mmCIF file of C-alpha atoms in Angstrom:
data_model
loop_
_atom_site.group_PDB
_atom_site.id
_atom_site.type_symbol
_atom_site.label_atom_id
_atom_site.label_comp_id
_atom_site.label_asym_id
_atom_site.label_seq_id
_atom_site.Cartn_x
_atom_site.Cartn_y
_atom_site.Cartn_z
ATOM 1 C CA UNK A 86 5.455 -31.546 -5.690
ATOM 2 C CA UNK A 87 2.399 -30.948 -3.697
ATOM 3 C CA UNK A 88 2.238 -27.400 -1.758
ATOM 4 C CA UNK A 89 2.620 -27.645 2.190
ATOM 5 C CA UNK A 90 -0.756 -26.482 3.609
ATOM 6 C CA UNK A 91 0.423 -27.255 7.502
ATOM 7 C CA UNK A 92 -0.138 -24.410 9.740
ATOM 8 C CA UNK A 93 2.766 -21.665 10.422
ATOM 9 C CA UNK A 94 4.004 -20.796 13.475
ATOM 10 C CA UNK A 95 5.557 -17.779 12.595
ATOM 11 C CA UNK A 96 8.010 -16.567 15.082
ATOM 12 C CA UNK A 97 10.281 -13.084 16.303
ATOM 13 C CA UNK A 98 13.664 -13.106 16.336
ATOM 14 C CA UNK A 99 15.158 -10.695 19.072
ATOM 15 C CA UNK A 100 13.362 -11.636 22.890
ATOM 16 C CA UNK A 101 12.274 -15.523 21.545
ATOM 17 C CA UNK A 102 14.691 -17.238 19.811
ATOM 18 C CA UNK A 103 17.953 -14.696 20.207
ATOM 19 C CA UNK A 104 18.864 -12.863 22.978
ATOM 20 C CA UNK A 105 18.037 -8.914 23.398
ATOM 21 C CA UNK A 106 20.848 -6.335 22.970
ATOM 22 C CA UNK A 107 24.247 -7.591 25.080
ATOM 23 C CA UNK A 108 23.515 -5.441 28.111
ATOM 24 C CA UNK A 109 26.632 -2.617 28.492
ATOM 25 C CA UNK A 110 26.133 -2.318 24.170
ATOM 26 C CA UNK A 111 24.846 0.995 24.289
ATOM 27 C CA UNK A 112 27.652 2.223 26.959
ATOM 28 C CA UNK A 113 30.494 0.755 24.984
ATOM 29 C CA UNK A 114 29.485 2.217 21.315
ATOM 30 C CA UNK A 115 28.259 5.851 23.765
ATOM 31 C CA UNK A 116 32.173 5.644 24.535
ATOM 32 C CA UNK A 117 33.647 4.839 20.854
ATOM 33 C CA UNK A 118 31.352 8.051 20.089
ATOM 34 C CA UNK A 119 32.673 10.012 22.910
ATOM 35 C CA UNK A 120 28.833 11.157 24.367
ATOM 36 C CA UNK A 121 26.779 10.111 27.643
ATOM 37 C CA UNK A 122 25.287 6.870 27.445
ATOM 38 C CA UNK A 123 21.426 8.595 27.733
ATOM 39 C CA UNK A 124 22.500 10.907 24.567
ATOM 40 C CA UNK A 125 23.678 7.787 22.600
ATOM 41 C CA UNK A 126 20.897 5.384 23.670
ATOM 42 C CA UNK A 127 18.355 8.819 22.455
ATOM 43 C CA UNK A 128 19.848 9.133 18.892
ATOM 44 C CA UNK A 129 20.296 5.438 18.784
ATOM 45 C CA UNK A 130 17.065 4.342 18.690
ATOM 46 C CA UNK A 131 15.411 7.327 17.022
ATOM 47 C CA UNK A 132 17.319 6.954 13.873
ATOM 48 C CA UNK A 133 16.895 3.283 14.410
ATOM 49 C CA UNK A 134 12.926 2.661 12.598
ATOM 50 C CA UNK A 135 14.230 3.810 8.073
ATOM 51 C CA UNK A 136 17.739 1.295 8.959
ATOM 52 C CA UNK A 137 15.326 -1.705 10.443
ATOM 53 C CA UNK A 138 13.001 -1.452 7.332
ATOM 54 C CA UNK A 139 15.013 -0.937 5.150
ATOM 55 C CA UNK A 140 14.864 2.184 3.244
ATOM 56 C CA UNK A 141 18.505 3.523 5.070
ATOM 57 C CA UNK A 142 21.816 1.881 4.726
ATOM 58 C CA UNK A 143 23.999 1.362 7.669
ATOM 59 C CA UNK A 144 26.469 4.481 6.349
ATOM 60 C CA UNK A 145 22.767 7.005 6.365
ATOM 61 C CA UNK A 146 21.494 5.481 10.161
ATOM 62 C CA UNK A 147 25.303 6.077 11.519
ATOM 63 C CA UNK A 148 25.950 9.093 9.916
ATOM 64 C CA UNK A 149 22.474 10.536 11.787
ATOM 65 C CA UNK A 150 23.162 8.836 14.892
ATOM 66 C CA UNK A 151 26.705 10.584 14.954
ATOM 67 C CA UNK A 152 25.266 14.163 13.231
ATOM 68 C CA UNK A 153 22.646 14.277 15.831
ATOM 69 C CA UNK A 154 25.470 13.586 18.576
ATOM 70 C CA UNK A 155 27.744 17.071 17.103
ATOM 71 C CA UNK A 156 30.475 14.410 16.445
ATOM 72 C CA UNK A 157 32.071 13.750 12.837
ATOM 73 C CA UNK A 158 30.937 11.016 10.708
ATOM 74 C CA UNK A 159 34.404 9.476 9.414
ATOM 75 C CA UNK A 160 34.202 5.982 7.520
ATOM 76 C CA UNK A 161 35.957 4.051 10.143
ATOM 77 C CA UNK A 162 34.414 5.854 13.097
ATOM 78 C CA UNK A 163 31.008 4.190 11.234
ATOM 79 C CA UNK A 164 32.438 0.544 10.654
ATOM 80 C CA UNK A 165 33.326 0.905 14.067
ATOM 81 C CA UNK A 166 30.155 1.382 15.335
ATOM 82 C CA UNK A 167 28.285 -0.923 12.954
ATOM 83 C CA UNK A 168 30.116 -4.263 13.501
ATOM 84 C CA UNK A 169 30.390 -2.707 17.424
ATOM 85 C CA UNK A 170 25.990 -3.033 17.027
ATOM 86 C CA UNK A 171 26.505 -6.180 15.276
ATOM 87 C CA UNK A 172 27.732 -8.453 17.473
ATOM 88 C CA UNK A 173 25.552 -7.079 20.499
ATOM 89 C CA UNK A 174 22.912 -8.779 18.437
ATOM 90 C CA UNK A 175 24.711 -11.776 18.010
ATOM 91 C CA UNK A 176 23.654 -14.665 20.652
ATOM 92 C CA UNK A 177 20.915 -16.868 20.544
ATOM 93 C CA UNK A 178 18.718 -18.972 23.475
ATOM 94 C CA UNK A 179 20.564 -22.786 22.425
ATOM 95 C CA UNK A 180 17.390 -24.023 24.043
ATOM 96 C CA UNK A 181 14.946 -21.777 21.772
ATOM 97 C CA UNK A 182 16.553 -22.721 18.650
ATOM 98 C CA UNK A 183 16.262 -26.679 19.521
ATOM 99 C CA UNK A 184 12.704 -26.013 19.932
ATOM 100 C CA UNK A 185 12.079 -24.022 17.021
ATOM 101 C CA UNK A 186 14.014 -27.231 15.110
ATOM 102 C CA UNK A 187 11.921 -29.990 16.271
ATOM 103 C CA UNK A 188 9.009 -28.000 15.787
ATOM 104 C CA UNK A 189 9.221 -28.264 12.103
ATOM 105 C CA UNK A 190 8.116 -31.639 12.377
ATOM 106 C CA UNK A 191 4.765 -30.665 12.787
ATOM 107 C CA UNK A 192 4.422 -27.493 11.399
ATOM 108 C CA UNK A 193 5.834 -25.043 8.787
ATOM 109 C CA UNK A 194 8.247 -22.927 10.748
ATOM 110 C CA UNK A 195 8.823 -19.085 9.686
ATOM 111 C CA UNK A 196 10.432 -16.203 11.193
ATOM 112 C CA UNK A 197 9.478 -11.904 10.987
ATOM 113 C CA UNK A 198 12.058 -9.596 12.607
ATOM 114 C CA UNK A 199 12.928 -6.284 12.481
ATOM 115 C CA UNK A 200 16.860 -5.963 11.642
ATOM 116 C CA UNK A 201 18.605 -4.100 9.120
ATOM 117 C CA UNK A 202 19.885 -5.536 6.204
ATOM 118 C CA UNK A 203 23.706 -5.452 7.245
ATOM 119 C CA UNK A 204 22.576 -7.473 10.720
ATOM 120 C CA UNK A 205 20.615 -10.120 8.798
ATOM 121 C CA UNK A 206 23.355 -10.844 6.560
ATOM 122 C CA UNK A 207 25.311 -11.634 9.625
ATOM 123 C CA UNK A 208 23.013 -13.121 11.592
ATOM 124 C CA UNK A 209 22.232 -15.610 8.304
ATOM 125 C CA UNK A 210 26.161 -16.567 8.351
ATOM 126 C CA UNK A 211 26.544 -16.896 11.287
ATOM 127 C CA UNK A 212 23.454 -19.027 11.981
ATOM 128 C CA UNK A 213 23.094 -21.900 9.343
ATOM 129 C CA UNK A 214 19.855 -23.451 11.071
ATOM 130 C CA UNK A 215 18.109 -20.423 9.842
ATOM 131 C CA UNK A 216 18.129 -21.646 6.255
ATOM 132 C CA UNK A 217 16.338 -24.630 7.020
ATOM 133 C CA UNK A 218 13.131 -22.463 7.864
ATOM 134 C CA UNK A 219 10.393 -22.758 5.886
ATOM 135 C CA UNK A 220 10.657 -18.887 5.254
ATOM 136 C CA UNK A 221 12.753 -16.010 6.435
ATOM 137 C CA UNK A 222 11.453 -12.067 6.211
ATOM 138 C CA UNK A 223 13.726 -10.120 7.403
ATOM 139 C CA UNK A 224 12.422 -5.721 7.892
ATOM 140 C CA UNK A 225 15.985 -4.792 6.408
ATOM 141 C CA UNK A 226 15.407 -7.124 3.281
ATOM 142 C CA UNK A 227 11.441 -6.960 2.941
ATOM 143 C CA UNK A 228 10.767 -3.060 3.241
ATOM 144 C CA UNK A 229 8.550 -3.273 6.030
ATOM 145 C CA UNK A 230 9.234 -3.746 9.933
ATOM 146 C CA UNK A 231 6.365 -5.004 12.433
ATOM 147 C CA UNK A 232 3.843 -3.659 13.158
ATOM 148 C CA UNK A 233 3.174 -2.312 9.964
ATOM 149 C CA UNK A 234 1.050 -4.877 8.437
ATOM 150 C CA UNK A 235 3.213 -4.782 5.530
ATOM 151 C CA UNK A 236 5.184 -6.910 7.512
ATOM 152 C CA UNK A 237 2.228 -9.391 7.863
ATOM 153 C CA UNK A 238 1.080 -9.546 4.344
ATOM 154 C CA UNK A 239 4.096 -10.775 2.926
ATOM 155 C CA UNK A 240 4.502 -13.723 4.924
ATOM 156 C CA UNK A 241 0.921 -14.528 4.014
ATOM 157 C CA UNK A 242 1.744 -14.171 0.280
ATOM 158 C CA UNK A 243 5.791 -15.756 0.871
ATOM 159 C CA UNK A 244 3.825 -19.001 2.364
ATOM 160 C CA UNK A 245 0.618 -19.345 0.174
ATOM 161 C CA UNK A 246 -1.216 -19.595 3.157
ATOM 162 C CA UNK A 247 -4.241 -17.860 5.172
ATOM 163 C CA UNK A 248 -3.677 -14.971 7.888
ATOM 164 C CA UNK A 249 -5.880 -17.363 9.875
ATOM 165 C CA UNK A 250 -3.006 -20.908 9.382
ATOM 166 C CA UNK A 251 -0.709 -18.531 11.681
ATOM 167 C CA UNK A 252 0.134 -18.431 14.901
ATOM 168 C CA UNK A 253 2.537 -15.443 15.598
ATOM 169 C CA UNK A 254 4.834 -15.197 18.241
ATOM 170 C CA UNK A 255 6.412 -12.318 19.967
ATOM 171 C CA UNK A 256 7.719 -10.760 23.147
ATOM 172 C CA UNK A 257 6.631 -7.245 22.111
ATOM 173 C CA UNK A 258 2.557 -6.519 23.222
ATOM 174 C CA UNK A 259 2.307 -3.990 19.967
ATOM 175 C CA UNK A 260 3.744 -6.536 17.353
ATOM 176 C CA UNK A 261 0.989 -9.669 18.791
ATOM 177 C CA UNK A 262 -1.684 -6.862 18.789
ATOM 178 C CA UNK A 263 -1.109 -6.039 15.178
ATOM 179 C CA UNK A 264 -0.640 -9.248 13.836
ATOM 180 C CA UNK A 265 -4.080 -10.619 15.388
ATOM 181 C CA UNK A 266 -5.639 -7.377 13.634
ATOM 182 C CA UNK A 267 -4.008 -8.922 9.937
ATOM 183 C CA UNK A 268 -6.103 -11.777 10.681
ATOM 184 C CA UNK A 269 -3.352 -14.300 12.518
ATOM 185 C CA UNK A 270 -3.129 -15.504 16.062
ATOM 186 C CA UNK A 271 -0.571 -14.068 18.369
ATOM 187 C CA UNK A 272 0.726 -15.110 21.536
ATOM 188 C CA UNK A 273 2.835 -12.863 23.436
ATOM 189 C CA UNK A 274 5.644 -14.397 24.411
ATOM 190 C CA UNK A 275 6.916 -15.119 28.173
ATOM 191 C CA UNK A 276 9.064 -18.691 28.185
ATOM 192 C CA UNK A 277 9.511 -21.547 26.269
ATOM 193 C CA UNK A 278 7.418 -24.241 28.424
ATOM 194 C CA UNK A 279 4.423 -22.015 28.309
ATOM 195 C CA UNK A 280 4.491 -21.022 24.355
ATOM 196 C CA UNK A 281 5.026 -25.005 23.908
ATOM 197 C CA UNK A 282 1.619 -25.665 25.907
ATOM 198 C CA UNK A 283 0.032 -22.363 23.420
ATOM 199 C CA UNK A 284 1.472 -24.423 20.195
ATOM 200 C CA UNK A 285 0.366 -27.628 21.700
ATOM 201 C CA UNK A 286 -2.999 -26.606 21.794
ATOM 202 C CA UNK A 287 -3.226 -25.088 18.704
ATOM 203 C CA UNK A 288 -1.683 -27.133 16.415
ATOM 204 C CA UNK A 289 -4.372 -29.582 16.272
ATOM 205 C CA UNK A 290 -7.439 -26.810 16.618
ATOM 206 C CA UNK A 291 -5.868 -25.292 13.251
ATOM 207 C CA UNK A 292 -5.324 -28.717 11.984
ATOM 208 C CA UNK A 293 -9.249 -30.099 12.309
ATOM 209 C CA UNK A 294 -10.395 -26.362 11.011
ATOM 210 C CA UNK A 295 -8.137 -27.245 7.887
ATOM 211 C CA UNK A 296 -9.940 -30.745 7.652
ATOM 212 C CA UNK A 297 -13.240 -29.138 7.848
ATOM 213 C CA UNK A 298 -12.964 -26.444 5.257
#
């Protein structure tokens, strides 16, 4: 079978094609840990960068979150909190994922996000469109999280392609910034009509560079 050389438009999860944290998350796991919302929110997303790449499980990033916090780290206090953070990740833009769909008729479709391993494993089940991606690299899974170029790299090497057949998209400044500096495009995202006039455009630019070389 011949290997796919179309372009990639490589996409973010969280902020482009699901929906940021549920807002009133934070409060409601702050109150199943007994602490101020601000003290919560602090430990929660310090702890946060080893559990989104990987290298701690969900029972190590809890069991910080709540040690940092003065309050006990008991097994169900932990599952509590974990499938609590779970399903505040849960919902997608219905719209977005349409898009993303139909896009794959003219392009290779792919997806980078940071989320621990536990969240991707839910977020896969839950979402069965996701398997019909061309590739899936997940931080929790992979050992890297954006914007390490780590990150980068192995969606180059997953999709036997160039940095250059990307086009990355993302609603975080940082994560565009370093993936243009591994070589791909970026566009920050802002809305789906104006990243479908971006793609528009660039589809064919990438495709006649392709033709050339």
């Amino acid at each position: 079978m011949p290997t796919d050389r179309r372009p990639v438009v490589l996409f973010d999860l969280f902020g482009v094609i699901a929906r940021h944290q549920h807002p009133g998350a934070l409060e409601k796991m702050a109150a199943l840990c007994g602490t101020s919302p601000d003290a919560f929110s602090a430990a929660y997303w310090a702890h946060r960068p080893p559990y989104d790449a990987g290298r701690h499980t969900a029972s190590v990033y809890w069991t910080d979150v709540l040690h940092t916090l003065f309050r006990d780290a008991d097994a169900d206090t932990i599952e509590e909190l974990r499938l609590t953070d779970i399903d505040s990740w849960s919902r997608v833009d219905n719209s977005m994922v349409t898009y993303v769909q139909t896009l794959r008729e003219r392009a290779r479709v792919a997806l980078l996000s940071n989320i621990p391993a536990d969240h991707a494993d839910a977020f896969l089940a839950a979402q069965p469109w996701l398997h019909d991606l061309d590739d899936i690299a997940f931080s929790g899974k992979i050992g890297a999280a954006k914007p390490d170029p780590a990150a980068f790299r192995h969606c180059v090497i997953a999709l036997h392609a160039a940095p250059a057949d990307f086009l990355f998209v993302d609603d975080r400044e940082e994560n565009v910034r370093a993936a243009q500096a591994a070589g791909m495009n970026g566009h920050v995202f802002d809305g789906q009509e104006e990243l479908a006039a971006v793609i528009d455009t660039w589809l064919p630019t990438v495709g006649r560079q392709a033709n050339r070389s």
